[in-house]
């Protein structure tokens, strides 16, 4: 085995200093810290009498069993399996002797516990392997000291330490007590990719058994003695706020303990990028049981009033930004008219290569097409919820959140307590898709608990969840291509905008592949709250761009894959500009793999094919979507998908994620749409908001990965954006009609072939 | 408030609740059987699916007063050790992503196979169409139902 020496940051792994005896953890902890079902499962395996903490990510039992604390919140991407795999690989233990436990929020021990932006595995790739490798090295050191032999002569594999020359061996468990007392090394040796035994092999979801047997694991499952149930009432329309409330009737309802009002932000609090909240003043109703609270909620008599427009400074990932929130009750109809108007005017130039204006002036032909997409609601299956228990100046929280650390300053400010007095468990999320990065509901639960002086579980109804959204914005993009008299592509122009943000990525393909290129953007202020939704902005731009490239390839008389490959050849050989985001070779690589796997170019009878590719979140994904028309209705038969996300940690789980992204994308492209009238969301539950169901999903999905040794890049988001384009392009092949406006199906007349 | 004697997962339970309370909340709030999930409250998503005398029903709109002597089965009672053929198939195919809807999916699938041990693809689609999976695990759900049918029949 070849090992690569790697430096560890000075404070990469801390030990739990509150524990005496060099990190000794007593054996009975396992049964109290384990969920009951896991303890029962483990009953067949002998539990250790003592645990020894090696670092904050793992402890080893005296019998060799290993508990790995997985740091990031789980919302379905299966990192509770893949992150411990990284640690177990370098520790070099049998996966069967690993128990996985969810780490609580703890910035010092676990770093940035962020689930989003397809950054989980990418950011944890080195640190988690180092956590495993440093533990392995400490065990080797322990054996070296015990046996009085040089550490270099000790191998550590499959949970066993061996010194061949002296014919001595010991299980990790036997050396754990000595290893736990050793200092964390400054340097560790990491394995080469070819030596991986766990990474790259499919391992089943560690939580699957608990999921299929209905065990408690989600935020909304949280229980505590004396816990009350809370719900909130928010304004019926964006652009409205609380004026007054008559609580008499609601308070008199059975099982109701209290009705209070809360204010989510202290005056003057500087918001972070994830403090988005259109309705900071709410009425909260608290009672004994969910059904009683739901009934009493209907009895609330609330007066709402229009907001006054304001500007606020938000300090987010991109630094401080000023946002304008106008007054008024907005409607989709006026949004559309405003977007059309802005799309027709000059935008802000973000990138310009060559002389695009001259190319368009001299063009023999111009192809111009505009694309649009509506607001989308996240609609996670588990509605927003949070448990909070404020006792004096401390709070205990258990809530499904994507970025626990970023809501801490808000909770501290709003409750008037110190940040270190916030304890937070991170239960599994029943879906997130970006929505649970905006954890205003945790602040709300904490404020309610503080007011009613009791442990409280706040639950949003589906209607509350859908109508207090932090939505995917509505977008618009116009693409133009200038062709000369010989049908050569001379220039490309993209102008994109949205409410309230532009979706443009000016430096992505096909920028860099064209001598003359112009990218412009615009935006319109709004009081409708928006935020990250699986692959923000890409989830619109990919569909628009890839549909345009398809139509452009057709206009140029080129095969759509060959057309893209030709552009990528240019971008690789002689790139235009220096700011191009993507690697043209990897981009071409997924297209070539897709070409082969989808058997592109073969005649498939009555099957209509659409192709699409996109780069985002540091990864490359491409799809061929096969569609037939059955009784006038489009039926997706098969999607063939090629992805380059570097090393694939857990291949079957990664395939599952790609399958999900493809189905999610097809669903949103076909049906996803939220409209507004006078600030009121026009859909509030699944009888109105059409979600993709099994009958609309592809019959088959084949996922293929480019094999390479590049450190892992994004996986949860990259396969999502391009599917919108693949569907649009297949629909064109099937119907002869180009689809420029999402959703493609909905209340419009059915598509006909 | 009224008292109800309910037969759930082979055991008798007494609850004292408002007669209009849906079974979903009786299960989750009063009996702490939280495997059954709330998704929409209007019988559109299937997350709350339970069995009533062996048939799949949505517990979010089923009033406790309508249960009477009928036998209720929840995900917790589908099998003793999580080894119902549908659960086994789910594990084999490794279906779940976030997992929130899966108990409802499994209860719908188990009731389907009880009624129709050999469903065609379109019969599976029809039976499962009332259950939304926001993560999009539909192709795996279908494979797992097919696998469970094969295993049950072999």
PDB file of N, CA, C and O in Angstrom, chain B residues 78 83-93 95 105-114 116-119 124 128 140-154:
ATOM      1  N   UNK B  78     -46.277  -3.801  10.899  1.00  0.00           N
ATOM      2  CA  UNK B  78     -46.327  -4.533   9.624  1.00  0.00           C
ATOM      3  C   UNK B  78     -45.639  -5.889   9.755  1.00  0.00           C
ATOM      4  O   UNK B  78     -46.062  -6.875   9.153  1.00  0.00           O
ATOM      5  N   UNK B  83     -39.205  -7.633   8.812  1.00  0.00           N
ATOM      6  CA  UNK B  83     -38.861  -8.603   7.776  1.00  0.00           C
ATOM      7  C   UNK B  83     -40.040  -8.968   6.869  1.00  0.00           C
ATOM      8  O   UNK B  83     -40.079 -10.044   6.289  1.00  0.00           O
ATOM      9  N   UNK B  84     -41.019  -8.088   6.783  1.00  0.00           N
ATOM     10  CA  UNK B  84     -42.093  -8.265   5.790  1.00  0.00           C
ATOM     11  C   UNK B  84     -41.437  -8.281   4.409  1.00  0.00           C
ATOM     12  O   UNK B  84     -40.447  -7.557   4.187  1.00  0.00           O
ATOM     13  N   UNK B  85     -41.932  -9.099   3.477  1.00  0.00           N
ATOM     14  CA  UNK B  85     -41.307  -9.153   2.145  1.00  0.00           C
ATOM     15  C   UNK B  85     -41.106  -7.785   1.498  1.00  0.00           C
ATOM     16  O   UNK B  85     -40.094  -7.553   0.824  1.00  0.00           O
ATOM     17  N   UNK B  86     -42.039  -6.870   1.737  1.00  0.00           N
ATOM     18  CA  UNK B  86     -41.892  -5.534   1.155  1.00  0.00           C
ATOM     19  C   UNK B  86     -40.726  -4.788   1.831  1.00  0.00           C
ATOM     20  O   UNK B  86     -39.902  -4.161   1.162  1.00  0.00           O
ATOM     21  N   UNK B  87     -40.626  -4.911   3.136  1.00  0.00           N
ATOM     22  CA  UNK B  87     -39.504  -4.255   3.844  1.00  0.00           C
ATOM     23  C   UNK B  87     -38.167  -4.852   3.402  1.00  0.00           C
ATOM     24  O   UNK B  87     -37.189  -4.132   3.180  1.00  0.00           O
ATOM     25  N   UNK B  88     -38.158  -6.190   3.259  1.00  0.00           N
ATOM     26  CA  UNK B  88     -36.914  -6.844   2.820  1.00  0.00           C
ATOM     27  C   UNK B  88     -36.511  -6.373   1.420  1.00  0.00           C
ATOM     28  O   UNK B  88     -35.334  -6.112   1.143  1.00  0.00           O
ATOM     29  N   UNK B  89     -37.517  -6.275   0.543  1.00  0.00           N
ATOM     30  CA  UNK B  89     -37.229  -5.823  -0.824  1.00  0.00           C
ATOM     31  C   UNK B  89     -36.708  -4.386  -0.813  1.00  0.00           C
ATOM     32  O   UNK B  89     -35.797  -4.031  -1.556  1.00  0.00           O
ATOM     33  N   UNK B  90     -37.309  -3.565   0.061  1.00  0.00           N
ATOM     34  CA  UNK B  90     -36.885  -2.149   0.172  1.00  0.00           C
ATOM     35  C   UNK B  90     -35.406  -2.065   0.556  1.00  0.00           C
ATOM     36  O   UNK B  90     -34.668  -1.244   0.046  1.00  0.00           O
ATOM     37  N   UNK B  91     -34.996  -2.961   1.474  1.00  0.00           N
ATOM     38  CA  UNK B  91     -33.598  -2.953   1.921  1.00  0.00           C
ATOM     39  C   UNK B  91     -32.683  -3.445   0.812  1.00  0.00           C
ATOM     40  O   UNK B  91     -31.593  -2.921   0.607  1.00  0.00           O
ATOM     41  N   UNK B  92     -33.147  -4.459   0.105  1.00  0.00           N
ATOM     42  CA  UNK B  92     -32.327  -5.037  -0.953  1.00  0.00           C
ATOM     43  C   UNK B  92     -32.082  -4.015  -2.076  1.00  0.00           C
ATOM     44  O   UNK B  92     -30.971  -3.885  -2.587  1.00  0.00           O
ATOM     45  N   UNK B  93     -33.128  -3.283  -2.435  1.00  0.00           N
ATOM     46  CA  UNK B  93     -33.001  -2.291  -3.512  1.00  0.00           C
ATOM     47  C   UNK B  93     -32.386  -0.982  -2.958  1.00  0.00           C
ATOM     48  O   UNK B  93     -31.934  -0.141  -3.705  1.00  0.00           O
ATOM     49  N   UNK B  95     -33.913   1.566  -1.287  1.00  0.00           N
ATOM     50  CA  UNK B  95     -34.810   2.565  -1.876  1.00  0.00           C
ATOM     51  C   UNK B  95     -34.642   3.973  -1.293  1.00  0.00           C
ATOM     52  O   UNK B  95     -34.509   4.925  -2.048  1.00  0.00           O
ATOM     53  N   UNK B 105     -45.257   4.596   1.650  1.00  0.00           N
ATOM     54  CA  UNK B 105     -45.055   3.842   0.393  1.00  0.00           C
ATOM     55  C   UNK B 105     -45.131   2.339   0.680  1.00  0.00           C
ATOM     56  O   UNK B 105     -45.776   1.574  -0.048  1.00  0.00           O
ATOM     57  N   UNK B 106     -44.441   1.923   1.758  1.00  0.00           N
ATOM     58  CA  UNK B 106     -44.375   0.500   2.106  1.00  0.00           C
ATOM     59  C   UNK B 106     -45.757  -0.027   2.487  1.00  0.00           C
ATOM     60  O   UNK B 106     -46.152  -1.129   2.078  1.00  0.00           O
ATOM     61  N   UNK B 107     -46.505   0.764   3.250  1.00  0.00           N
ATOM     62  CA  UNK B 107     -47.852   0.322   3.649  1.00  0.00           C
ATOM     63  C   UNK B 107     -48.752   0.185   2.422  1.00  0.00           C
ATOM     64  O   UNK B 107     -49.545  -0.756   2.317  1.00  0.00           O
ATOM     65  N   UNK B 108     -48.651   1.110   1.465  1.00  0.00           N
ATOM     66  CA  UNK B 108     -49.450   1.021   0.235  1.00  0.00           C
ATOM     67  C   UNK B 108     -49.040  -0.219  -0.560  1.00  0.00           C
ATOM     68  O   UNK B 108     -49.891  -0.974  -1.042  1.00  0.00           O
ATOM     69  N   UNK B 109     -47.721  -0.440  -0.671  1.00  0.00           N
ATOM     70  CA  UNK B 109     -47.223  -1.582  -1.446  1.00  0.00           C
ATOM     71  C   UNK B 109     -47.635  -2.906  -0.811  1.00  0.00           C
ATOM     72  O   UNK B 109     -48.047  -3.850  -1.507  1.00  0.00           O
ATOM     73  N   UNK B 110     -47.557  -2.973   0.528  1.00  0.00           N
ATOM     74  CA  UNK B 110     -47.907  -4.220   1.221  1.00  0.00           C
ATOM     75  C   UNK B 110     -49.385  -4.550   1.025  1.00  0.00           C
ATOM     76  O   UNK B 110     -49.754  -5.709   0.803  1.00  0.00           O
ATOM     77  N   UNK B 111     -50.237  -3.517   1.077  1.00  0.00           N
ATOM     78  CA  UNK B 111     -51.675  -3.743   0.872  1.00  0.00           C
ATOM     79  C   UNK B 111     -51.948  -4.162  -0.571  1.00  0.00           C
ATOM     80  O   UNK B 111     -52.782  -5.046  -0.830  1.00  0.00           O
ATOM     81  N   UNK B 112     -51.233  -3.568  -1.508  1.00  0.00           N
ATOM     82  CA  UNK B 112     -51.397  -3.943  -2.927  1.00  0.00           C
ATOM     83  C   UNK B 112     -51.078  -5.424  -3.109  1.00  0.00           C
ATOM     84  O   UNK B 112     -51.867  -6.160  -3.717  1.00  0.00           O
ATOM     85  N   UNK B 113     -49.955  -5.869  -2.576  1.00  0.00           N
ATOM     86  CA  UNK B 113     -49.538  -7.263  -2.796  1.00  0.00           C
ATOM     87  C   UNK B 113     -50.451  -8.248  -2.063  1.00  0.00           C
ATOM     88  O   UNK B 113     -50.601  -9.392  -2.489  1.00  0.00           O
ATOM     89  N   UNK B 114     -51.064  -7.788  -1.001  1.00  0.00           N
ATOM     90  CA  UNK B 114     -52.044  -8.626  -0.288  1.00  0.00           C
ATOM     91  C   UNK B 114     -53.260  -8.879  -1.188  1.00  0.00           C
ATOM     92  O   UNK B 114     -53.776  -9.989  -1.251  1.00  0.00           O
ATOM     93  N   UNK B 116     -53.289  -8.233  -4.600  1.00  0.00           N
ATOM     94  CA  UNK B 116     -52.880  -8.620  -5.943  1.00  0.00           C
ATOM     95  C   UNK B 116     -51.418  -9.065  -5.905  1.00  0.00           C
ATOM     96  O   UNK B 116     -50.516  -8.252  -6.077  1.00  0.00           O
ATOM     97  N   UNK B 117     -51.190 -10.364  -5.680  1.00  0.00           N
ATOM     98  CA  UNK B 117     -49.809 -10.833  -5.483  1.00  0.00           C
ATOM     99  C   UNK B 117     -48.929 -10.719  -6.734  1.00  0.00           C
ATOM    100  O   UNK B 117     -47.716 -10.802  -6.637  1.00  0.00           O
ATOM    101  N   UNK B 118     -49.566 -10.552  -7.893  1.00  0.00           N
ATOM    102  CA  UNK B 118     -48.792 -10.485  -9.140  1.00  0.00           C
ATOM    103  C   UNK B 118     -49.115  -9.235  -9.942  1.00  0.00           C
ATOM    104  O   UNK B 118     -49.566  -9.319 -11.081  1.00  0.00           O
ATOM    105  N   UNK B 119     -48.884  -8.066  -9.410  1.00  0.00           N
ATOM    106  CA  UNK B 119     -49.304  -6.862 -10.134  1.00  0.00           C
ATOM    107  C   UNK B 119     -48.442  -6.607 -11.373  1.00  0.00           C
ATOM    108  O   UNK B 119     -47.236  -6.877 -11.360  1.00  0.00           O
ATOM    109  N   UNK B 124     -48.965  -1.583 -10.561  1.00  0.00           N
ATOM    110  CA  UNK B 124     -48.109  -1.010  -9.497  1.00  0.00           C
ATOM    111  C   UNK B 124     -48.185   0.513  -9.560  1.00  0.00           C
ATOM    112  O   UNK B 124     -48.410   1.180  -8.544  1.00  0.00           O
ATOM    113  N   UNK B 128     -49.583   2.846  -6.569  1.00  0.00           N
ATOM    114  CA  UNK B 128     -48.613   3.682  -5.865  1.00  0.00           C
ATOM    115  C   UNK B 128     -48.751   5.165  -6.204  1.00  0.00           C
ATOM    116  O   UNK B 128     -48.030   5.994  -5.646  1.00  0.00           O
ATOM    117  N   UNK B 140     -36.927   3.029  -7.977  1.00  0.00           N
ATOM    118  CA  UNK B 140     -36.521   2.021  -6.980  1.00  0.00           C
ATOM    119  C   UNK B 140     -37.732   1.449  -6.252  1.00  0.00           C
ATOM    120  O   UNK B 140     -37.761   0.265  -5.929  1.00  0.00           O
ATOM    121  N   UNK B 141     -38.708   2.302  -5.973  1.00  0.00           N
ATOM    122  CA  UNK B 141     -39.923   1.799  -5.310  1.00  0.00           C
ATOM    123  C   UNK B 141     -40.555   0.727  -6.195  1.00  0.00           C
ATOM    124  O   UNK B 141     -40.914  -0.362  -5.730  1.00  0.00           O
ATOM    125  N   UNK B 142     -40.635   1.025  -7.482  1.00  0.00           N
ATOM    126  CA  UNK B 142     -41.264   0.061  -8.397  1.00  0.00           C
ATOM    127  C   UNK B 142     -40.470  -1.256  -8.418  1.00  0.00           C
ATOM    128  O   UNK B 142     -41.042  -2.341  -8.348  1.00  0.00           O
ATOM    129  N   UNK B 143     -39.151  -1.132  -8.476  1.00  0.00           N
ATOM    130  CA  UNK B 143     -38.305  -2.341  -8.469  1.00  0.00           C
ATOM    131  C   UNK B 143     -38.516  -3.146  -7.187  1.00  0.00           C
ATOM    132  O   UNK B 143     -38.575  -4.378  -7.210  1.00  0.00           O
ATOM    133  N   UNK B 144     -38.622  -2.441  -6.075  1.00  0.00           N
ATOM    134  CA  UNK B 144     -38.790  -3.125  -4.790  1.00  0.00           C
ATOM    135  C   UNK B 144     -40.145  -3.832  -4.724  1.00  0.00           C
ATOM    136  O   UNK B 144     -40.245  -4.946  -4.205  1.00  0.00           O
ATOM    137  N   UNK B 145     -41.177  -3.201  -5.260  1.00  0.00           N
ATOM    138  CA  UNK B 145     -42.505  -3.845  -5.262  1.00  0.00           C
ATOM    139  C   UNK B 145     -42.461  -5.093  -6.143  1.00  0.00           C
ATOM    140  O   UNK B 145     -42.964  -6.161  -5.757  1.00  0.00           O
ATOM    141  N   UNK B 146     -41.826  -4.968  -7.302  1.00  0.00           N
ATOM    142  CA  UNK B 146     -41.692  -6.144  -8.190  1.00  0.00           C
ATOM    143  C   UNK B 146     -40.921  -7.260  -7.489  1.00  0.00           C
ATOM    144  O   UNK B 146     -41.307  -8.426  -7.544  1.00  0.00           O
ATOM    145  N   UNK B 147     -39.862  -6.886  -6.811  1.00  0.00           N
ATOM    146  CA  UNK B 147     -39.032  -7.877  -6.113  1.00  0.00           C
ATOM    147  C   UNK B 147     -39.817  -8.546  -4.982  1.00  0.00           C
ATOM    148  O   UNK B 147     -39.764  -9.773  -4.806  1.00  0.00           O
ATOM    149  N   UNK B 148     -40.565  -7.742  -4.229  1.00  0.00           N
ATOM    150  CA  UNK B 148     -41.359  -8.290  -3.124  1.00  0.00           C
ATOM    151  C   UNK B 148     -42.406  -9.266  -3.670  1.00  0.00           C
ATOM    152  O   UNK B 148     -42.667 -10.313  -3.070  1.00  0.00           O
ATOM    153  N   UNK B 149     -42.984  -8.923  -4.830  1.00  0.00           N
ATOM    154  CA  UNK B 149     -43.987  -9.809  -5.441  1.00  0.00           C
ATOM    155  C   UNK B 149     -43.332 -11.129  -5.821  1.00  0.00           C
ATOM    156  O   UNK B 149     -43.883 -12.212  -5.549  1.00  0.00           O
ATOM    157  N   UNK B 150     -42.165 -11.071  -6.412  1.00  0.00           N
ATOM    158  CA  UNK B 150     -41.450 -12.290  -6.812  1.00  0.00           C
ATOM    159  C   UNK B 150     -41.114 -13.121  -5.582  1.00  0.00           C
ATOM    160  O   UNK B 150     -41.322 -14.329  -5.559  1.00  0.00           O
ATOM    161  N   UNK B 151     -40.603 -12.466  -4.543  1.00  0.00           N
ATOM    162  CA  UNK B 151     -40.199 -13.193  -3.336  1.00  0.00           C
ATOM    163  C   UNK B 151     -41.393 -13.829  -2.633  1.00  0.00           C
ATOM    164  O   UNK B 151     -41.307 -14.933  -2.114  1.00  0.00           O
ATOM    165  N   UNK B 152     -42.519 -13.110  -2.622  1.00  0.00           N
ATOM    166  CA  UNK B 152     -43.712 -13.632  -1.960  1.00  0.00           C
ATOM    167  C   UNK B 152     -44.227 -14.861  -2.687  1.00  0.00           C
ATOM    168  O   UNK B 152     -44.711 -15.805  -2.075  1.00  0.00           O
ATOM    169  N   UNK B 153     -44.118 -14.825  -4.016  1.00  0.00           N
ATOM    170  CA  UNK B 153     -44.692 -15.904  -4.818  1.00  0.00           C
ATOM    171  C   UNK B 153     -43.761 -17.102  -4.985  1.00  0.00           C
ATOM    172  O   UNK B 153     -44.178 -18.151  -5.435  1.00  0.00           O
ATOM    173  N   UNK B 154     -42.489 -16.923  -4.660  1.00  0.00           N
ATOM    174  CA  UNK B 154     -41.566 -18.040  -4.900  1.00  0.00           C
ATOM    175  C   UNK B 154     -41.451 -18.930  -3.670  1.00  0.00           C
ATOM    176  O   UNK B 154     -41.828 -18.571  -2.588  1.00  0.00           O
TER     177      UNK B 154
END
